Amino acid sequence: MASLSLKHIFKVYDGNVKAVNDFCMDIEDKEFIVFVGPSGCGKSTTLRMIAGLEEITAGELQIDGEIVNDVEPKDRNIAMVFQNYALYPHMSVYENMAFALRTARVPKDIIHEKVTEAAEILGITEYLERKPKALSGGQRQRVALGRAIVRQPKVFLLDEPLSNLDAKLRAAMRSEISRLHQRLGTTFIYVTHDQVEAMTMGTRIVVMRDGFVQQIDSPMNLYRYPDNMFVAGFIGTPQMNFFEGVINKRGDEVRFSLDCGAAFEMNYSFAEKIPVKYMDGKSKVIFGVRPEDLRIARPDATDSHLWSRTKAVVSVVEVLGNEVILYANLNVQNPDDKTGAITVKTDPDFIVHPGDVIDVEVSRRKFHVFDKETEKSIKKRIPEQNIVNVDIANNTIRLAEQSFAIPSAIVVESSRQNVELVMPISALTIGRGTAKARIHGVEQVEDKTLYTLDVNGSILFSLKDGEPEYGVGDDVSFDIDMCKIAVADCGIDPMNTVNSIDGEFTKSKISRKEYQFYMQMAGHKLVPSVRICEKLFGCKGTRIFKTPLNYSFDACAVTAKPYNEGDEVGNALIGKVVSIKDYGHVKYATCDCNGTQVVAAYEGQVGDTLALEVNVDMVTIKDKTIDIIIV
Ligand code: ADP
């Protein structure tokens, strides 16, 4: 039983092949994690780094809270099962399973007990005396699993264990491995390129592509709320349909016009999570809908308000018994138009034939929209930003007939009408301030609540920790955190509170055998914690002293206090306040520290000299030579 923590893990092979980039994940005890993605995306490399078979280039791997980057594979208490079984051909099944225990000098009677128990679990008792070559593929894979089980490891790592088996046996072994996971109650990490295997076995799935994690989520969330087109297309069969097009909003009506000529219309309330800026009729988007979220229009349907209708011409009908897959085209005039090709999964009570023109309906609740350039979802379960048009005059922002005083930190040169204000949804707090809104939607997303607010017809989102406190229709007050807003037309930017300072790691001798280490930046020396030293030396050894570094930390990692010559200060940079930005609820001071600017929250005056105490454990350290975060 074990929990694992992978922090900013990178693998760079010789020749600067970045096989794994910034892999971050916490795995809880007893989870069944699946790494899935196309061949070459870095799944096996990540698994092998966990096993200790591959060196970690940068980052930190913890098992049960202990850093194991430099722990030998045999001491990690991990068992790995490979695709090719890796059995010893000259040994019997029993000997294969007993081998690791024998080398660990486990007494014979205990070995016997463990091997017979594992053989029973896996149903291979009758083959214990056979040699591997006298076994089928499925039986060999069971022996490989048995060899792992007898060691009672904390973590099971399985690298495509079923890919050498035929489809039927694979399905059977899949459920057998899931049962084994439940029975053993151990953490499993399983690598596969097969999305069905991933979806049926994993409690959480990591989707990878080209060395980058695309999304980590439960199978259901990956299916329902894919973060990008890659995940959307990778999960689910038949694959999600994608169409290029534009969106128009006219009043309460939203129209999706696809390049193939088809269009879907719906009420704005079904599309309100899509930022309005994409609804200008010009921004290119990709509309995505799964075959199972489409249907053939039913004359007797009572739920028509949940569906949008368009025409399609059928080209192929595949009858699978319990369901029918239709291959059709939304371009009824030109059924060969590739941009209009659509797959529909429907039930078999509709009899249609190639050449028929049918009414296809799209679920208004279950469609997806992606930005064409970034391929990222723009209809996220939790929207990232609020984007709303505002008027700016007399040091006041007018947003949907509500007024917000502009703090002195924000300088607005001239009045502006109808300009776009962008803020993260965390910048909008309900239950505070004087602006008024009505709750239009409430959705619980894990341990948070997403509120949709109607502010005189404009839709805004707010995310709060915990369970819902308000219901649909409630009137609430709300406030906006002015440090976080951006209005491009007026040069209003969010306050940048991140300090990014180039520096180095140095040492000085304090006794014959002892050194003191320093994080050297802005002409000052900060004393690193033991954790930082371990990580830096673990990653770079003594080369760390010659490596150019970048230290970055948020203003919240800094405590600013007035400083007088001779004061006793801890781990602090000394600087003079050169400017102060007053946001009302918080003031940020920019300080000059030997020519480097450092930002911290501070309630004093320009000209004050400050001791800026840095919480070094909140500092991120990057190796500038390879552009990789090492702490
Ligand atoms: P996957 O398991 O997802 O198929 P891998 O982790 O095996 O992918 O490989 C990820 C990338 O790293 C690939 O581009 C692969 O070519 C490269 N790679 C793997 N092993 C080595 C190696 N020993 N030396 C150099 N490149 C490697």
XYZ file of C-alpha atoms and ligand atoms in Angstrom:
658
model
C 0.000 0.000 0.000
C 1.457 3.330 -0.997
C 0.792 6.854 -2.127
C 3.011 8.437 -4.765
C 3.799 12.010 -5.607
C 5.331 13.008 -8.931
C 6.485 16.616 -8.867
C 7.606 18.345 -12.064
C 9.134 15.148 -13.447
C 11.129 15.504 -16.658
C 13.002 12.949 -18.734
C 15.471 14.187 -21.291
C 17.276 11.428 -23.208
C 20.605 11.922 -24.934
C 20.293 14.212 -27.934
C 17.864 16.476 -26.013
C 14.883 14.122 -26.601
C 12.326 15.432 -24.107
C 10.347 12.234 -23.532
C 8.442 13.479 -20.461
C 7.736 17.132 -19.656
C 6.689 18.474 -16.278
C 4.663 15.465 -15.149
C 2.862 16.391 -11.913
C 0.483 14.104 -10.090
C -0.430 12.869 -6.633
C -1.554 9.261 -6.521
C -3.433 8.060 -3.483
C -3.073 4.693 -1.858
C -5.125 1.946 -3.584
C -5.813 3.953 -6.746
C -5.787 2.253 -10.146
C -4.060 4.780 -12.388
C -3.821 4.279 -16.133
C -1.347 6.115 -18.368
C -2.797 6.156 -21.863
C -1.787 7.749 -25.147
C -0.397 6.895 -28.575
C 2.900 5.121 -28.999
C 5.909 7.288 -28.106
C 4.014 9.722 -25.854
C 6.156 8.943 -22.783
C 3.994 6.447 -20.857
C 6.618 3.735 -20.443
C 9.351 6.234 -19.682
C 7.260 7.638 -16.823
C 6.521 4.144 -15.509
C 10.171 3.173 -15.746
C 11.191 6.284 -13.812
C 8.756 5.262 -11.056
C 10.261 1.769 -11.068
C 13.763 3.215 -10.902
C 14.775 1.643 -14.224
C 15.256 5.055 -15.787
C 16.991 8.027 -14.188
C 14.799 11.077 -13.503
C 16.320 14.092 -15.292
C 14.563 16.648 -13.100
C 11.769 16.676 -10.577
C 10.964 14.698 -7.508
C 9.395 11.297 -6.999
C 8.024 10.454 -3.576
C 6.677 7.143 -2.377
C 4.830 7.380 0.937
C 6.299 10.839 1.500
C 9.898 9.743 1.007
C 11.973 11.056 -1.909
C 13.120 8.019 -3.874
C 14.880 9.564 -6.899
C 18.109 7.923 -5.862
C 16.718 4.761 -4.285
C 17.664 1.542 -6.086
C 14.799 -0.207 -7.929
C 15.022 -3.234 -5.636
C 14.603 -1.035 -2.569
C 11.492 0.794 -3.809
C 9.148 -2.069 -2.936
C 7.611 -1.951 -6.374
C 6.804 -4.828 -8.728
C 6.703 -4.416 -12.468
C 4.881 -6.641 -14.959
C 6.019 -6.385 -18.573
C 4.317 -6.900 -21.909
C 6.625 -9.768 -22.880
C 6.171 -11.480 -19.472
C 9.963 -11.727 -18.952
C 9.731 -15.255 -17.500
C 12.796 -17.471 -17.083
C 12.282 -20.179 -19.756
C 14.315 -22.865 -17.995
C 12.395 -22.580 -14.717
C 8.991 -24.034 -13.872
C 6.060 -21.752 -13.094
C 6.612 -22.433 -9.382
C 10.313 -21.566 -9.611
C 9.592 -18.445 -11.637
C 7.227 -17.233 -8.954
C 9.520 -18.218 -6.091
C 12.673 -16.732 -7.605
C 12.570 -13.225 -6.115
C 11.728 -14.606 -2.664
C 14.579 -17.114 -2.850
C 17.079 -14.406 -3.682
C 15.723 -12.417 -0.729
C 16.405 -15.521 1.422
C 12.779 -15.946 2.487
C 12.316 -19.293 4.338
C 11.118 -22.155 2.139
C 7.802 -22.781 3.911
C 6.822 -19.112 3.565
C 7.772 -19.162 -0.121
C 5.578 -22.212 -0.565
C 2.676 -20.538 1.201
C 2.950 -17.370 -0.886
C 3.380 -19.114 -4.229
C 0.435 -21.459 -3.678
C -1.748 -18.583 -2.508
C -0.863 -16.434 -5.536
C -1.372 -19.409 -7.863
C -4.819 -19.907 -6.376
C -5.753 -16.250 -6.793
C -4.740 -16.429 -10.442
C -6.146 -19.898 -11.165
C -2.800 -21.415 -12.238
C -2.358 -24.029 -9.491
C -2.467 -26.908 -11.959
C 0.365 -25.458 -14.069
C 2.887 -24.901 -11.282
C 5.233 -27.638 -12.527
C 5.089 -26.623 -16.206
C 7.708 -24.598 -18.038
C 6.578 -21.256 -19.578
C 6.782 -22.599 -23.134
C 4.037 -25.118 -22.308
C 1.634 -22.298 -21.392
C -0.702 -20.095 -23.442
C -0.166 -16.328 -23.621
C -2.850 -15.677 -21.020
C -1.392 -18.250 -18.632
C 2.094 -16.778 -19.021
C 0.749 -13.343 -18.199
C -0.850 -14.796 -15.061
C 2.513 -16.234 -14.037
C 4.093 -12.815 -14.563
C 1.401 -11.314 -12.333
C 1.932 -14.097 -9.791
C 5.612 -13.336 -9.662
C 4.718 -9.766 -8.745
C 2.037 -10.721 -6.205
C 4.275 -12.988 -4.096
C 6.541 -10.052 -3.328
C 3.627 -8.129 -1.786
C 4.849 -4.859 -3.263
C 3.551 -1.426 -2.274
C 2.927 -0.541 -5.901
C 2.213 -2.639 -8.993
C 3.454 -1.245 -12.279
C 2.076 -2.882 -15.412
C 3.468 -1.989 -18.841
C 1.009 -2.984 -21.592
C 0.612 -6.414 -19.955
C -2.194 -7.546 -22.268
C -1.013 -6.347 -25.648
C 0.294 -9.783 -26.716
C -3.063 -11.449 -26.123
C -5.958 -11.826 -28.546
C -9.017 -9.595 -28.167
C -11.209 -12.079 -26.287
C -8.540 -13.071 -23.811
C -7.629 -9.413 -23.343
C -11.187 -8.605 -22.278
C -11.184 -11.521 -19.819
C -7.779 -10.589 -18.355
C -8.900 -6.966 -18.051
C -11.600 -7.837 -15.566
C -9.277 -10.304 -13.871
C -6.698 -7.558 -13.275
C -9.424 -5.216 -11.967
C -10.535 -7.934 -9.529
C -6.944 -8.538 -8.521
C -6.577 -4.833 -7.766
C -9.654 -4.927 -5.515
C -8.513 -8.069 -3.780
C -4.965 -6.917 -3.120
C -5.964 -3.351 -2.172
C -2.675 -2.031 -3.576
C -1.809 0.943 -5.763
C -1.721 -0.039 -9.456
C -0.222 1.985 -12.294
C -1.032 0.581 -15.685
C 0.271 1.636 -19.094
C -1.724 1.072 -22.268
C -2.326 2.653 -25.663
C -5.857 1.231 -25.682
C -8.508 3.716 -24.547
C -11.063 0.962 -23.835
C -8.615 -0.705 -21.445
C -7.997 2.666 -19.810
C -11.678 3.546 -19.453
C -12.713 0.169 -18.047
C -9.876 -0.276 -15.558
C -8.687 3.089 -14.255
C -10.048 4.961 -11.281
C -8.161 7.889 -12.806
C -6.604 8.173 -16.220
C -3.633 10.226 -17.367
C -3.910 11.043 -21.071
C -0.493 11.807 -22.583
C 0.658 13.140 -25.963
C 4.198 13.913 -27.151
C 5.585 13.809 -23.605
C 2.966 16.168 -22.169
C 0.092 15.324 -19.861
C -3.124 16.380 -21.596
C -5.594 15.690 -18.798
C -5.807 13.712 -15.566
C -9.320 12.748 -14.564
C -11.831 9.994 -13.853
C -12.981 8.012 -16.900
C -16.412 9.703 -16.795
C -14.993 13.226 -16.572
C -12.593 12.581 -19.463
C -15.529 11.439 -21.524
C -17.885 14.243 -20.538
C -15.497 17.156 -20.090
C -12.446 16.703 -22.337
C -10.048 19.637 -21.963
C -8.976 19.619 -25.589
C -9.641 18.081 -28.997
C -6.979 15.438 -28.526
C -8.611 14.001 -25.401
C -12.065 14.423 -26.965
C -11.008 12.430 -30.022
C -8.975 9.828 -28.154
C -11.665 8.805 -25.655
C -14.867 7.228 -26.997
C -15.798 4.998 -29.961
C -16.862 5.767 -32.590
C -14.824 8.937 -32.340
C -16.344 12.337 -31.610
C -17.478 14.209 -34.741
C -15.668 17.505 -35.361
C -16.862 20.345 -37.608
C -15.262 23.664 -38.319
C -17.456 26.731 -38.183
C -18.393 30.011 -36.523
C -20.886 31.066 -33.864
C -23.325 33.985 -34.062
C -25.237 35.393 -31.124
C -28.228 37.564 -31.794
C -30.015 38.462 -28.591
C -30.936 35.214 -26.948
C -30.436 33.102 -30.094
C -27.153 31.347 -30.803
C -26.434 29.862 -34.198
C -23.574 27.482 -35.024
C -22.842 27.788 -38.753
C -20.649 24.948 -39.975
C -18.360 25.199 -43.009
C -20.243 22.319 -44.638
C -23.329 24.529 -44.832
C -25.312 22.999 -41.957
C -26.376 25.030 -38.912
C -27.613 24.364 -35.381
C -29.599 26.878 -33.410
C -30.254 27.068 -29.722
C -31.138 29.356 -26.887
C -28.140 31.186 -25.313
C -28.726 29.469 -21.969
C -27.396 26.230 -23.539
C -24.253 28.015 -24.729
C -23.572 30.457 -21.905
C -20.331 28.776 -20.878
C -18.821 29.703 -24.247
C -17.119 33.127 -23.994
C -19.176 35.673 -25.932
C -16.070 36.795 -27.843
C -16.312 33.550 -29.857
C -19.854 34.444 -30.919
C -18.890 37.205 -33.354
C -19.527 35.169 -36.493
C -15.815 35.394 -37.388
C -13.782 33.471 -34.781
C -13.135 29.968 -36.074
C -14.203 27.222 -33.704
C -14.469 23.455 -33.847
C -17.843 22.080 -32.920
C -17.655 18.562 -31.413
C -20.414 16.057 -30.801
C -20.243 12.388 -29.943
C -22.130 9.925 -32.175
C -24.211 8.865 -29.147
C -25.244 12.479 -28.449
C -26.960 12.635 -31.828
C -30.269 11.064 -32.782
C -32.702 10.835 -35.627
C -35.586 13.269 -35.014
C -38.645 11.586 -33.534
C -42.074 12.930 -34.337
C -43.327 11.826 -30.903
C -40.445 13.349 -28.885
C -41.476 15.292 -25.788
C -37.991 16.707 -25.154
C -37.449 18.612 -28.405
C -36.338 21.728 -26.497
C -33.142 19.818 -25.563
C -32.195 19.096 -29.193
C -31.192 21.130 -32.273
C -32.127 19.819 -35.695
C -30.430 19.739 -39.094
C -30.555 17.582 -42.221
C -28.160 14.809 -43.244
C -27.883 12.381 -46.117
C -27.129 8.763 -45.185
C -24.271 6.936 -46.900
C -23.698 3.718 -44.880
C -25.869 1.916 -42.318
C -24.199 -0.523 -39.925
C -26.666 -2.625 -37.966
C -25.015 -4.032 -34.848
C -28.122 -5.539 -33.270
C -28.659 -3.383 -30.209
C -27.547 -0.235 -31.998
C -27.116 1.172 -35.457
C -24.192 3.270 -36.663
C -25.043 5.646 -39.483
C -22.402 7.291 -41.617
C -23.952 10.377 -43.143
C -23.168 13.866 -44.411
C -24.549 17.199 -43.257
C -23.948 18.599 -46.727
C -27.067 17.207 -48.335
C -26.176 18.708 -51.744
C -22.709 17.168 -51.747
C -22.531 13.928 -49.707
C -18.795 13.627 -50.545
C -17.967 16.832 -48.656
C -15.399 15.645 -46.099
C -16.106 18.580 -43.783
C -19.721 17.427 -43.380
C -19.104 13.728 -42.603
C -20.969 12.681 -39.465
C -21.323 9.427 -37.530
C -24.565 8.857 -35.626
C -25.157 6.115 -33.086
C -28.824 5.379 -32.812
C -31.196 2.656 -31.679
C -32.415 0.077 -34.157
C -36.095 1.086 -34.290
C -35.349 3.500 -37.123
C -35.078 1.926 -40.499
C -33.026 4.102 -42.813
C -31.218 3.376 -46.040
C -28.236 4.806 -47.884
C -29.378 7.872 -49.826
C -32.155 8.788 -47.352
C -32.240 12.378 -46.176
C -32.921 12.400 -42.428
C -33.408 14.960 -39.674
C -30.477 14.641 -37.268
C -30.700 16.144 -33.790
C -27.783 17.293 -31.620
C -28.081 17.197 -27.845
C -27.984 20.820 -26.672
C -26.611 19.699 -23.342
C -23.831 17.494 -24.602
C -22.009 19.250 -27.423
C -18.420 20.543 -27.220
C -16.686 23.582 -28.688
C -12.939 24.063 -29.166
C -10.801 27.024 -30.176
C -9.520 26.265 -33.664
C -6.015 27.584 -32.968
C -5.302 26.152 -29.519
C -7.640 23.139 -29.857
C -8.601 23.751 -26.216
C -12.172 23.469 -25.022
C -13.967 26.820 -24.846
C -17.047 25.295 -23.231
C -15.389 24.078 -20.103
C -17.178 22.599 -17.169
C -15.592 25.375 -15.127
C -15.024 28.428 -17.363
C -11.645 30.057 -16.724
C -12.576 33.659 -17.330
C -15.415 36.111 -17.285
C -15.408 38.274 -20.385
C -17.860 41.165 -20.410
C -18.241 44.511 -22.154
C -17.979 47.566 -19.905
C -17.921 51.374 -20.004
C -15.108 53.210 -18.249
C -15.498 56.851 -17.147
C -14.854 59.043 -14.093
C -12.792 56.383 -12.380
C -15.710 54.001 -12.480
C -16.278 50.786 -14.375
C -19.903 50.301 -15.464
C -20.593 46.620 -15.933
C -24.161 45.604 -16.797
C -25.531 48.713 -15.050
C -23.449 48.097 -11.907
C -20.688 50.496 -10.801
C -17.232 49.606 -9.507
C -14.828 52.288 -8.282
C -11.426 52.078 -9.970
C -8.683 52.013 -7.324
C -5.753 54.409 -7.605
C -3.436 51.579 -8.688
C -5.210 51.508 -12.039
C -4.569 54.519 -14.235
C -7.145 55.115 -16.944
C -6.166 57.805 -19.398
C -9.497 58.445 -21.062
C -13.111 57.333 -21.008
C -14.025 54.250 -23.016
C -17.329 52.843 -24.138
C -18.130 49.206 -24.697
C -14.658 47.719 -24.102
C -13.948 44.115 -23.183
C -13.053 43.363 -19.570
C -11.449 39.976 -18.830
C -11.002 38.480 -15.373
C -10.458 34.977 -13.997
C -13.657 33.674 -12.443
C -11.884 33.625 -9.076
C -11.860 37.464 -9.256
C -15.621 37.575 -8.758
C -16.752 36.996 -5.183
C -20.394 36.702 -4.249
C -21.770 37.657 -0.848
C -19.498 40.745 -0.737
C -19.590 44.274 -2.190
C -22.517 46.330 -3.417
C -23.131 45.129 -7.003
C -26.298 43.086 -7.479
C -26.933 39.888 -9.423
C -29.428 37.069 -9.595
C -28.298 33.436 -9.411
C -29.071 31.843 -12.767
C -27.393 28.473 -12.323
C -25.785 26.413 -9.557
C -23.553 23.444 -10.321
C -21.559 21.442 -7.846
C -18.185 20.419 -9.275
C -16.397 18.105 -6.866
C -15.770 20.141 -3.686
C -16.594 23.498 -5.295
C -19.722 25.298 -6.426
C -19.952 27.073 -9.772
C -22.509 29.873 -9.791
C -23.814 31.388 -13.013
C -24.881 34.963 -12.305
C -27.295 37.013 -14.336
C -26.306 40.665 -14.034
C -29.019 42.530 -15.937
C -28.752 40.100 -18.832
C -24.945 39.588 -18.772
C -23.758 36.151 -17.684
C -20.847 35.957 -15.209
C -19.368 33.005 -13.337
C -18.096 32.659 -9.800
C -16.450 29.647 -8.207
C -16.612 29.084 -4.468
C -15.237 26.352 -2.238
C -17.753 24.092 -0.576
C -21.370 23.161 -1.147
C -23.967 25.543 -2.635
C -25.099 28.328 -0.268
C -27.486 30.003 -2.718
C -30.157 28.679 -5.032
C -31.382 29.582 -8.524
C -33.363 32.842 -8.396
C -31.659 34.184 -5.241
C -30.545 37.827 -5.314
C -26.929 38.278 -4.205
C -24.326 41.000 -3.946
C -20.911 40.597 -5.554
C -17.544 42.287 -5.842
C -14.625 42.198 -8.271
C -10.980 41.880 -7.294
C -9.476 44.784 -9.263
C -5.903 43.378 -9.130
C -7.004 40.653 -11.518
C -8.853 42.518 -14.257
C -7.603 43.249 -17.763
C -8.996 45.714 -20.313
C -6.777 45.651 -23.376
C -8.160 48.861 -24.926
C -7.250 50.930 -21.868
C -3.949 49.269 -21.049
C -5.351 47.816 -17.812
C -3.380 44.705 -16.939
C -3.715 42.345 -14.004
C -1.165 43.031 -11.279
C 1.853 40.810 -11.895
C 2.685 39.513 -8.446
C 5.294 36.986 -9.568
C 8.913 37.862 -8.841
C 11.311 36.263 -11.313
C 14.983 36.800 -10.502
C 18.045 35.270 -12.150
C 20.725 34.087 -9.798
C 22.954 31.227 -8.724
C 23.601 28.721 -5.965
C 26.766 29.359 -3.987
C 28.658 28.086 -0.976
C 31.090 29.395 1.586
C 33.271 27.460 3.967
C 32.286 27.874 7.600
C 34.626 25.335 9.139
C 37.202 22.799 7.981
C 34.502 20.364 6.868
C 31.313 22.408 6.751
C 29.862 24.640 4.099
C 26.964 27.055 4.152
C 24.916 27.131 0.934
C 23.124 30.150 -0.455
C 20.447 31.031 -2.969
C 22.114 34.093 -4.409
C 19.869 36.673 -6.038
C 19.503 40.462 -6.314
C 22.842 40.945 -4.543
C 21.641 39.010 -1.491
C 22.163 35.560 -0.075
C 19.176 33.575 1.165
C 19.690 30.384 3.138
C 17.992 27.413 1.438
C 16.054 24.772 3.362
C 17.353 21.204 3.610
C 14.629 20.166 1.153
C 15.924 22.629 -1.466
C 19.539 21.502 -1.014
C 18.540 17.853 -1.342
C 16.641 18.562 -4.529
C 19.342 20.686 -6.123
C 22.145 18.265 -5.317
C 19.924 15.283 -6.166
C 19.319 16.742 -9.584
C 22.612 18.365 -10.524
C 25.245 17.203 -8.008
C 28.041 19.726 -7.567
C 27.365 21.045 -11.108
C 24.675 23.123 -9.390
C 27.344 25.704 -8.449
C 28.019 26.382 -12.122
C 24.400 26.364 -13.299
C 22.628 29.638 -14.082
C 19.310 29.585 -12.218
C 16.052 31.478 -12.158
C 14.277 31.946 -8.822
C 10.581 32.778 -8.949
C 8.110 33.381 -6.150
C 4.782 35.092 -5.732
C 4.378 38.238 -3.636
C 2.480 36.080 -1.131
C 5.799 34.306 -0.361
C 7.241 37.633 0.848
C 6.687 39.342 4.195
C 7.655 43.021 4.036
C 8.713 44.944 7.173
C 10.335 48.372 7.612
C 14.096 48.022 7.968
C 16.695 50.160 9.715
C 20.421 49.778 9.297
C 21.683 47.158 11.744
C 18.286 45.455 12.283
C 18.435 41.726 12.726
C 16.761 40.189 9.669
C 16.163 36.562 8.764
C 16.107 35.270 5.230
C 15.471 38.634 3.646
C 16.278 40.835 0.687
C 16.705 44.526 1.530
C 15.102 47.024 -0.817
C 13.659 50.490 -1.103
C 10.023 51.083 -2.103
C 9.955 52.806 -5.485
C 6.219 52.650 -6.138
C 3.004 51.536 -4.495
C -0.119 50.265 -6.197
C -3.246 50.689 -4.123
C -6.043 48.249 -4.987
C -8.187 49.222 -2.011
C -8.207 45.898 -0.189
C -4.474 45.385 -0.797
C -1.446 47.537 -1.621
C 1.555 46.216 -3.530
C 4.981 47.803 -3.127
C 7.609 47.485 -5.839
C 11.031 47.585 -4.201
C 14.440 48.133 -5.703
C 16.899 45.509 -4.419
C 20.300 46.337 -5.908
C 18.738 47.047 -9.291
C 16.252 44.151 -9.215
C 12.555 44.832 -8.686
C 10.702 42.797 -6.069
C 6.953 43.014 -5.420
C 5.376 42.458 -2.006
C 2.162 43.399 -0.225
C 2.942 46.418 1.992
C 0.879 49.155 3.645
C 3.553 51.915 3.827
C 5.091 54.707 1.752
C 7.349 55.165 -1.257
C 10.920 55.657 -0.001
C 10.604 53.220 2.934
C 13.429 50.724 3.254
C 12.121 47.196 3.728
C 13.339 43.803 4.804
C 11.602 41.433 2.367
C 11.587 38.108 4.101
C 11.195 35.271 1.584
C 9.636 31.934 2.461
C 12.222 29.916 0.536
C 10.021 26.836 0.428
C 7.641 28.739 -1.848
C 10.387 29.525 -4.366
C 10.444 27.744 -7.719
C 13.949 27.168 -9.093
C 14.582 26.688 -12.779
C 17.745 25.404 -14.459
C 18.207 28.033 -17.176
C 20.490 25.848 -19.306
C 17.733 23.303 -20.010
C 14.737 25.493 -19.109
C 13.425 22.944 -16.622
C 12.032 23.472 -13.129
C 14.197 21.581 -10.654
C 12.573 22.685 -7.397
P 5.376 5.125 -24.939
O 5.559 4.215 -23.794
O 4.281 6.114 -24.700
O 5.196 4.420 -26.242
P 8.134 5.863 -24.470
O 8.098 6.307 -23.067
O 8.640 4.492 -24.733
O 6.671 6.035 -25.105
O 8.989 6.885 -25.336
C 8.819 8.283 -25.289
C 9.804 8.968 -26.226
O 11.126 8.801 -25.751
C 9.784 8.453 -27.640
O 9.974 9.532 -28.499
C 10.961 7.518 -27.689
O 11.488 7.431 -28.993
C 11.939 8.191 -26.741
N 12.824 7.210 -26.085
C 12.458 6.155 -25.325
N 13.524 5.499 -24.853
C 14.624 6.170 -25.303
C 16.049 6.001 -25.153
N 16.562 5.018 -24.409
N 16.845 6.901 -25.774
C 16.344 7.915 -26.507
N 15.025 8.133 -26.675
C 14.167 7.276 -26.092
